[in-house]
Tab-separated table of C-alpha atoms (C1' of nucleotides) in Angstrom:
chain	number	residue	atom	x	y	z
A	1	MET	CA	1.425	19.245	-21.866
A	2	ASN	CA	3.936	18.936	-18.880
A	3	SER	CA	3.423	16.231	-16.149
A	4	SER	CA	1.977	18.518	-13.585
A	5	GLU	CA	-0.765	19.548	-15.991
A	6	LYS	CA	-1.491	15.988	-16.777
A	7	ILE	CA	-1.746	14.999	-13.158
A	8	ARG	CA	-4.257	17.843	-12.533
A	9	GLN	CA	-6.261	16.883	-15.597
A	10	PHE	CA	-6.162	13.220	-14.387
A	11	TYR	CA	-7.683	14.220	-11.060
A	12	ALA	CA	-10.415	16.512	-12.770
A	13	ALA	CA	-11.249	13.452	-14.989
A	14	LEU	CA	-11.366	10.880	-12.322
A	15	HIS	CA	-13.251	13.089	-9.867
A	16	ARG	CA	-15.891	13.802	-12.570
A	17	ALA	CA	-16.326	10.113	-13.283
A	18	TYR	CA	-16.373	8.742	-9.981
A	19	GLY	CA	-17.197	11.560	-7.690
A	20	PRO	CA	-15.571	12.030	-4.265
A	21	GLN	CA	-14.347	9.011	-2.646
A	22	HIS	CA	-14.276	9.473	1.199
A	23	TRP	CA	-11.534	7.012	1.800
A	24	TRP	CA	-9.901	4.985	3.604
A	25	PRO	CA	-12.410	2.315	4.281
A	26	ALA	CA	-12.216	2.216	8.243
A	27	GLU	CA	-14.213	3.131	11.259
A	28	THR	CA	-11.298	4.450	13.252
A	29	PRO	CA	-7.638	5.870	12.894
A	30	LEU	CA	-6.512	2.749	14.620
A	31	GLU	CA	-8.415	0.600	12.104
A	32	VAL	CA	-6.565	2.621	9.417
A	33	CYS	CA	-3.320	1.803	10.792
A	34	VAL	CA	-4.140	-1.908	11.079
A	35	GLY	CA	-5.479	-2.150	7.675
A	36	ALA	CA	-2.413	-0.275	6.193
A	37	ILE	CA	-0.130	-3.018	7.602
A	38	LEU	CA	-2.462	-5.853	6.847
A	39	THR	CA	-2.860	-4.927	3.062
A	40	GLN	CA	0.796	-4.883	2.195
A	41	ASN	CA	0.981	-6.889	-1.070
A	42	THR	CA	-2.399	-8.385	-0.235
A	43	ASN	CA	-5.909	-8.149	-1.622
A	44	TRP	CA	-8.140	-5.817	0.351
A	45	LYS	CA	-10.872	-8.493	0.391
A	46	ASN	CA	-8.503	-10.711	2.645
A	47	VAL	CA	-7.901	-7.771	4.788
A	48	GLU	CA	-11.477	-7.349	5.540
A	49	ARG	CA	-11.757	-10.860	6.649
A	50	ALA	CA	-8.868	-10.323	9.086
A	51	ILE	CA	-10.293	-7.029	10.342
A	52	GLY	CA	-13.595	-8.816	10.768
A	53	ASN	CA	-11.941	-11.389	12.916
A	54	LEU	CA	-10.287	-8.581	15.122
A	55	LYS	CA	-13.537	-6.873	15.636
A	56	ALA	CA	-15.425	-10.068	16.437
A	57	ALA	CA	-12.857	-10.752	19.040
A	58	GLY	CA	-13.327	-7.450	20.585
A	59	ALA	CA	-9.614	-6.619	19.739
A	60	MET	CA	-10.039	-3.390	17.527
A	61	ASN	CA	-8.777	-1.129	20.249
A	62	LEU	CA	-5.174	-0.436	21.075
A	63	GLU	CA	-5.132	-1.939	24.637
A	64	ALA	CA	-6.711	-5.111	23.664
A	65	LEU	CA	-4.569	-5.742	20.606
A	66	TRP	CA	-1.359	-5.291	22.580
A	67	ARG	CA	-2.547	-7.540	25.280
A	68	LEU	CA	-3.306	-10.181	22.760
A	69	PRO	CA	-0.828	-12.959	22.717
A	70	PRO	CA	1.196	-12.768	19.496
A	71	GLU	CA	0.030	-16.335	18.472
A	72	GLU	CA	-3.734	-15.442	18.866
A	73	LEU	CA	-3.124	-12.222	16.980
A	74	ALA	CA	-1.606	-14.039	14.171
A	75	GLU	CA	-4.551	-16.618	14.081
A	76	LEU	CA	-6.929	-13.684	13.857
A	77	ILE	CA	-5.316	-12.061	10.980
A	78	ARG	CA	-4.531	-15.283	9.090
A	79	PRO	CA	-6.783	-14.567	6.188
A	80	ALA	CA	-4.712	-11.434	5.346
A	81	GLY	CA	-1.634	-13.558	4.419
A	82	TYR	CA	1.982	-13.372	5.870
A	83	TYR	CA	0.007	-13.483	9.040
A	84	ARG	CA	3.154	-14.396	11.323
A	85	LEU	CA	4.925	-11.661	9.843
A	86	LYS	CA	2.291	-9.055	10.008
A	87	ALA	CA	1.409	-9.908	13.632
A	88	GLY	CA	5.095	-9.002	14.428
A	89	ARG	CA	4.656	-5.771	12.497
A	90	LEU	CA	1.423	-4.810	14.003
A	91	ARG	CA	3.036	-5.360	17.483
A	92	ASN	CA	6.093	-3.129	16.425
A	93	PHE	CA	3.523	-0.383	15.698
A	94	LEU	CA	1.587	-0.824	18.815
A	95	GLU	CA	4.876	-1.060	20.897
A	96	LEU	CA	5.769	2.388	19.617
A	97	VAL	CA	2.445	3.965	20.561
A	98	VAL	CA	2.334	2.252	23.901
A	99	THR	CA	6.006	2.860	24.985
A	100	ARG	CA	6.425	6.298	23.576
A	101	PHE	CA	3.109	7.887	23.447
A	102	GLY	CA	1.266	6.572	26.401
A	103	GLY	CA	-0.716	4.191	24.289
A	104	SER	CA	-2.565	7.106	22.688
A	105	LEU	CA	-2.633	7.487	18.740
A	106	ASP	CA	-3.846	10.981	19.320
A	107	ARG	CA	-0.472	11.827	21.167
A	108	LEU	CA	1.393	10.285	18.347
A	109	PHE	CA	-0.543	12.300	15.744
A	110	GLU	CA	0.379	15.557	17.581
A	111	LEU	CA	3.912	15.357	16.092
A	112	PRO	CA	4.576	17.784	13.077
A	113	THR	CA	4.007	16.057	9.805
A	114	ALA	CA	7.675	15.423	8.803
A	115	ALA	CA	8.390	14.072	12.242
A	116	LEU	CA	5.232	11.953	12.316
A	117	ARG	CA	6.095	10.195	9.198
A	118	GLU	CA	9.663	9.617	10.203
A	119	THR	CA	8.668	8.189	13.448
A	120	VAL	CA	6.067	5.910	11.930
A	121	LEU	CA	8.563	4.947	9.210
A	122	SER	CA	11.010	3.946	12.069
A	123	VAL	CA	8.813	0.860	13.016
A	124	ARG	CA	10.270	-2.240	11.538
A	125	GLY	CA	7.817	-3.578	9.007
A	126	VAL	CA	6.299	-0.165	8.218
A	127	GLY	CA	7.665	1.179	4.826
A	128	ARG	CA	7.032	4.291	2.910
A	129	GLU	CA	3.681	3.523	1.544
A	130	THR	CA	2.281	2.058	4.851
A	131	ALA	CA	3.764	5.000	6.686
A	132	ASP	CA	2.252	7.489	4.233
A	133	SER	CA	-1.145	5.730	4.293
A	134	ILE	CA	-1.122	6.233	8.091
A	135	VAL	CA	0.033	9.737	7.938
A	136	LEU	CA	-2.606	10.737	5.168
A	137	TYR	CA	-5.535	8.725	6.291
A	138	ALA	CA	-5.245	8.104	10.030
A	139	ALA	CA	-3.610	11.402	10.812
A	140	GLY	CA	-5.211	13.657	8.013
A	141	ARG	CA	-1.887	15.142	6.939
A	142	PRO	CA	-1.123	16.152	3.447
A	143	ILE	CA	1.335	13.400	2.328
A	144	PHE	CA	0.690	11.902	-1.218
A	145	VAL	CA	0.459	7.998	-0.980
A	146	VAL	CA	1.948	6.068	-3.673
A	147	ASP	CA	1.147	2.444	-4.402
A	148	ALA	CA	1.294	-0.083	-7.330
A	149	TYR	CA	-1.913	1.470	-8.897
A	150	THR	CA	-0.169	4.940	-8.726
A	151	LEU	CA	2.810	3.612	-10.629
A	152	ARG	CA	0.801	1.727	-13.005
A	153	VAL	CA	-1.355	4.487	-14.047
A	154	ALA	CA	1.603	6.903	-14.163
A	155	PHE	CA	3.671	4.740	-16.289
A	156	ARG	CA	0.913	3.895	-18.720
A	157	HIS	CA	0.378	7.556	-19.298
A	158	SER	CA	4.123	8.218	-19.679
A	159	LEU	CA	4.375	10.327	-16.624
A	160	VAL	CA	7.394	8.217	-15.172
A	161	ASP	CA	9.479	5.143	-16.023
A	162	GLN	CA	8.084	1.762	-14.879
A	163	ASP	CA	10.766	1.312	-12.373
A	164	CYS	CA	10.489	4.808	-11.032
A	165	ASP	CA	11.646	5.263	-7.304
A	166	TYR	CA	8.838	5.883	-4.724
A	167	ASP	CA	10.328	9.067	-3.828
A	168	LEU	CA	10.388	10.518	-7.173
A	169	LEU	CA	6.820	9.265	-8.051
A	170	GLN	CA	5.599	10.882	-4.761
A	171	GLU	CA	7.449	14.078	-5.544
A	172	THR	CA	5.877	14.062	-9.117
A	173	PHE	CA	2.505	14.122	-7.915
A	174	THR	CA	2.957	16.325	-4.662
A	175	SER	CA	4.615	19.151	-6.843
A	176	ALA	CA	1.720	19.158	-9.161
A	177	LEU	CA	-0.801	19.802	-6.589
A	178	GLU	CA	-1.627	22.041	-3.711
A	179	ALA	CA	-0.913	20.297	-0.439
A	180	ASP	CA	-4.160	19.471	0.763
A	181	ALA	CA	-5.002	16.366	2.819
A	182	LYS	CA	-8.562	15.978	1.457
A	183	THR	CA	-7.401	16.389	-2.142
A	184	PHE	CA	-4.545	13.827	-1.623
A	185	GLN	CA	-7.116	11.416	0.118
A	186	ASP	CA	-9.469	11.574	-2.767
A	187	TYR	CA	-6.875	11.405	-5.502
A	188	HIS	CA	-5.205	8.217	-4.222
A	189	ALA	CA	-8.624	6.618	-3.623
A	190	LEU	CA	-9.466	7.603	-7.258
A	191	LEU	CA	-6.323	6.023	-8.617
A	192	VAL	CA	-7.141	2.712	-6.754
A	193	GLN	CA	-10.605	2.890	-8.107
A	194	VAL	CA	-9.553	3.210	-11.779
A	195	GLY	CA	-6.718	0.812	-11.368
A	196	LYS	CA	-9.150	-1.834	-10.090
A	197	SER	CA	-11.693	-1.211	-13.005
A	198	HIS	CA	-9.605	-0.326	-15.900
A	199	CYS	CA	-5.871	-0.181	-15.428
A	200	LYS	CA	-5.177	-3.715	-14.677
A	201	LYS	CA	-1.764	-5.516	-14.751
A	202	GLN	CA	-2.356	-7.711	-17.669
A	203	SER	CA	-4.883	-5.969	-19.755
A	204	PRO	CA	-5.793	-2.249	-19.417
A	205	GLU	CA	-9.510	-2.018	-20.331
A	206	CYS	CA	-9.253	1.493	-21.910
A	207	ASP	CA	-13.058	1.412	-23.189
A	208	GLY	CA	-14.788	3.404	-20.639
A	209	CYS	CA	-11.773	4.425	-18.852
A	210	PRO	CA	-12.111	8.103	-17.472
A	211	LEU	CA	-8.477	8.511	-18.634
A	212	ALA	CA	-8.791	7.100	-22.038
A	213	ALA	CA	-9.257	10.526	-23.625
A	214	LEU	CA	-6.051	11.725	-22.068
A	215	LEU	CA	-4.042	8.970	-23.632
A	216	GLU	CA	-1.423	9.911	-26.262
A	217	PRO	CA	-0.760	7.829	-29.274
A	218	GLY	CA	1.277	4.789	-28.563
A	219	GLU	CA	-0.105	4.501	-25.070
A	220	PRO	CA	-0.804	2.647	-22.817
A	221	ARG	CA	2.195	0.317	-22.652
A	222	GLU	CA	2.139	-3.288	-21.814
A	223	PRO	CA	2.891	-5.061	-19.751
A	224	TYR	CA	2.717	-3.153	-16.515
B	1	DC	C1'	-2.138	-24.969	-13.503
B	2	DA	C1'	-0.387	-19.884	-13.307
B	3	DC	C1'	-1.032	-15.145	-11.986
B	4	DC	C1'	-2.584	-11.621	-8.884
B	5	DA	C1'	-3.394	-8.585	-4.784
B	6	DG	C1'	-3.138	-0.982	-2.035
B	7	DG	C1'	5.038	-4.201	0.709
B	8	DC	C1'	8.907	-4.847	3.392
B	9	DA	C1'	13.350	-6.253	5.048
B	10	DA	C1'	17.278	-8.880	5.048
B	11	DG	C1'	21.045	-11.089	2.517
B	12	DT	C1'	24.407	-10.678	-1.117
B	13	DA	C1'	27.862	-8.666	-4.179
C	1	DT	C1'	23.513	0.935	-4.834
C	2	DA	C1'	21.084	-2.880	-7.213
C	3	DC	C1'	19.435	-7.386	-7.120
C	4	DT	C1'	17.274	-11.662	-4.881
C	5	DT	C1'	14.492	-14.075	-1.658
C	6	DG	C1'	10.931	-15.114	1.954
C	7	DC	C1'	6.673	-14.173	3.653
C	8	DA	C1'	0.913	-16.759	2.757
C	9	DT	C1'	-3.952	-16.331	2.144
C	10	DG	C1'	-7.865	-16.361	-1.201
C	11	DG	C1'	-9.704	-15.014	-5.832
C	12	DT	C1'	-9.574	-15.471	-10.860
DNA sequence: CACCAGGCAAGTA
DNA sequence: TACTTGCATGGT
């Protein structure tokens, strides 16, 4: 079985096991953007606290966020870690929207998909995963999001090498599927789900894993 | 105590 | 290009 077939079978198995995911956990597109930056190398639970602080401060809207003094913004997002760094990154993103799109996320999201990705990616502090998360989950465009879970699951099932480049991993999944935003959203969410429950960094719990039946002899590999 | 969590950029060679 | 380091909180 080639890797494209595997990727399609993984999706079918995950979808059967967990059902449709309706991800990203956020109420608005702006909240997706904020969460995408805050969750960089950080547990989502910590991000929830930070987002809770922003909402409690009435700052989960573009104007209020932009007006907030950088030090106050940093304090509010402190639970998410790297808080001084991330305050700057959030402001870099807000600055793009304010100065080039009249403070309107909708205007930014009017760009064609490729241009949108490049524009978001041009923000300092927004790398490929963060940009792709924004494009897929906030703008609803069919760009496949790659993250640590994607790599781990793909590696343990011999789809790619463990030091596989982001672009190659992304292309591997993209080329196996129809370019559909809902499908990409669902698939990425399912990979996070199975990653958290079964495909952990230091001990794959293959008992009960929806993908266990698709493992070949010798898999999974450890560590990572 | 060590290790992990939905990265990114800057510096070095 | 490839490798290293800083950034930081909260959970297990």
